[in-house]
């Protein structure tokens, strides 16, 4: 989206006393071959000082404004082409992640994440919208919260890496449609209500100063376009990251975040939907659920009543993240600790791990002496029910979408699975609980945070930015909330692995 | 620069639930025939509310961004096409004038002027630059002063005319190069020093919120381009207003403001220069000099020692404005109260009007019982010397420029004289003191504030805006400060009417 050009120019004389701006543009024409340039106000306000301070040697940061026109965002004396930075931002409903990128090399310099500060005003997008629309200044509160999230991460990252925030000249944000609206302070109130109309799906380019992001005030900020009210820029970014729209083979992308969004297609067509699966696989609504950070159980194995697990950072367990929850469900099912409906069977309580406490049946994953806080770490019956509803919704959405385009699972070339699972997702166990379809596991690729990856490649190429708009426009959105086949699939998928065992021939428990 | 479009659209349904922005653009395409639209952030932030508040009937304010692209600046529910306003602003070194214009009809709704608040930091552009460049925050102080000038006038005008400042969507400012720099907060420090390089001559389009002008925050602000460090946007605006660059006949524009700028040319070529004549004909540096406002003596006639005069608003005299000063100089010369060098001749003191006071010879124009403040109103010897230097510089510049292009005064089709003289300038007396060349008075037209006129026609047409840039680029600037023929002409012109009487055959005193 931006690039830096270093120029050494002749100083003015009485016979060549054109303005600083004209001199600059004349030299930029020579150096870049582009014809038309515009100066940002901030750039032109600093121009006279920077040119003279650097003895007519300066670095200019350019962004393409339209096909022919380049915008001069920034000027700084001397050669600073090595010190031009950009940010890729994934605005998740639960977690916000910022990547700091060197714009010359494209290298990731650092990455930091934090908990979306909007969470105190509502767990999911629906409750955020209710907060934004139900009270005076509600929208502004949520907007300010996400700006603070990002500014906090920028502060941490730039201090950590010794980068001057004023050297950051571009930011690309990807998020679901509601997050994108809150980021830009757009009214999100019609997203929630039939007929589900967002204010915008293609978002305007703005300057950092417009919303108070603490980088170069004239830095450009782009928001990855959305497809519909419930399929957002995070999915468009994911489609970009996976190259789904680049080749004729049919591919599927499933993003298991706070919602489950699914896209199917190739370079000619794309369909998508959103499963409203809830944030269970991000740890939301699960008693000991947590994000994939230090102390989260990310792998579980159960054999003969003995449980072994692995935590992130090999710390004492603090909770369970998404990949741990998938393993947990699978291992409990395989060991018949739960039945096909997910009911904890207390008759299987060979080693006292199935207990009843606070009026609910629970399964002890880690005893007090193992955990960080010295309390037992459990998964409850309602956690299990919650996970089964989530995985059922996601599988039902995949199945409905594949049926909608009259394909079968065997027609899929690659299945990309994205989500905040940390570094690891057990494909076989994901199939084993009926979350993913029972196809050759080699066709399934775990891609991690594809929204962040997409934001990064968007940041590094104007071609990708144009492609993002094409993808947002070409993708057909299926509204599942009014789609009967989805309802039927959902009911059928509320079983481990599925009520129709023929769909999961490889599952052997 | 802007126009408003009223649209009634269908409300969204499940089968047509595109975003508000897409729906708006779809309807704008149908209504205007234009293809590409961009939304300003402010517009898109209000879009959802305004569309629903007006039951899907709303008015959109558009500005052309580039050849193909239109920018949606503003949205308001209901039909407001009658209530779209613009401002034409003349930023004079001494006086700031704002015109409020209805953008639908092009009519001037009101006009207000005030004294440039920067004056307390320096009388002329040179002292302003010294202030801006010589101290910390100096530039910012001057920038804030001119913004306050304009905001004060907007406040007065909108209250007076019952216009909502948020309905003002465009502003065009014309001023000399230094004023344009201070308006946009651009560093003006190299303008003053050889080789006289401004930061910019073509200024970027900005939004009102960028510099804190109190109108629609997304309103576009354009600054009429300058030609060089000492021939500014006020002259380009004047060239536009007089249509000088539209036809093959050769025309001259003289703007007698704080400086005297002169342009000569036609639709094929233009040359210009600046005379550094000082602000005497605006009343600057003259003891009882004042702007052309209520109580200013604007006409003077002397016969047989009897003085008759006319004041603006028929008020008791408070001072003398430019046209009064020209008359005064002419009448004193014609009545031999001063000689060819401008010396007050006390031997001509038939009626006691020539007095000596505070060590200086003075001429009483109005006795204490005639004036507003009850004190005698005089013109002093140094006032007269000052006026002769000013008129000499202006005439010398005109003559030098005409000679430079190898023409004679007889080749000129029309002579436009601009300046803050109020409603009136006596052409015959202007020739009589040697300020204007001695040509057929019918060829000389007094055009008043041509800078403001030009700003207004710029505001009303994108074609004119493009033409302004062409004019700024095509005009050749002659630097008089290093031009010997000008020096010679200047010395020769320091006489009433001129040392070379042959140049003024019609002058009969």
XYZ file of N, CA, C and O in Angstrom, chain B residues 35 54 164 219 246 296 319 424 448:
36
model
N -20.047 7.186 -12.448
C -19.815 5.765 -12.187
C -19.228 5.531 -10.793
O -19.655 4.651 -10.064
N -34.905 9.804 7.567
C -35.659 10.415 6.468
C -36.471 9.411 5.679
O -36.890 9.717 4.567
N -27.421 27.359 8.903
C -26.707 26.438 9.773
C -25.280 26.237 9.231
O -25.112 25.818 8.085
N -16.411 19.393 4.875
C -16.438 20.368 3.777
C -15.060 20.440 3.131
O -14.039 20.323 3.805
N -9.019 34.261 -21.126
C -10.016 33.578 -21.953
C -10.035 34.057 -23.400
O -10.589 33.379 -24.263
N -15.366 56.673 6.297
C -14.149 56.954 5.524
C -14.472 57.992 4.449
O -15.485 57.881 3.754
N -11.770 59.042 8.870
C -10.463 58.850 8.254
C -10.624 58.915 6.746
O -11.675 59.327 6.235
N -16.028 52.776 -5.298
C -15.758 53.912 -6.152
C -14.257 54.141 -6.305
O -13.500 54.050 -5.351
N -13.111 46.450 -8.260
C -13.293 46.188 -6.830
C -12.451 45.018 -6.364
O -11.290 44.869 -6.761
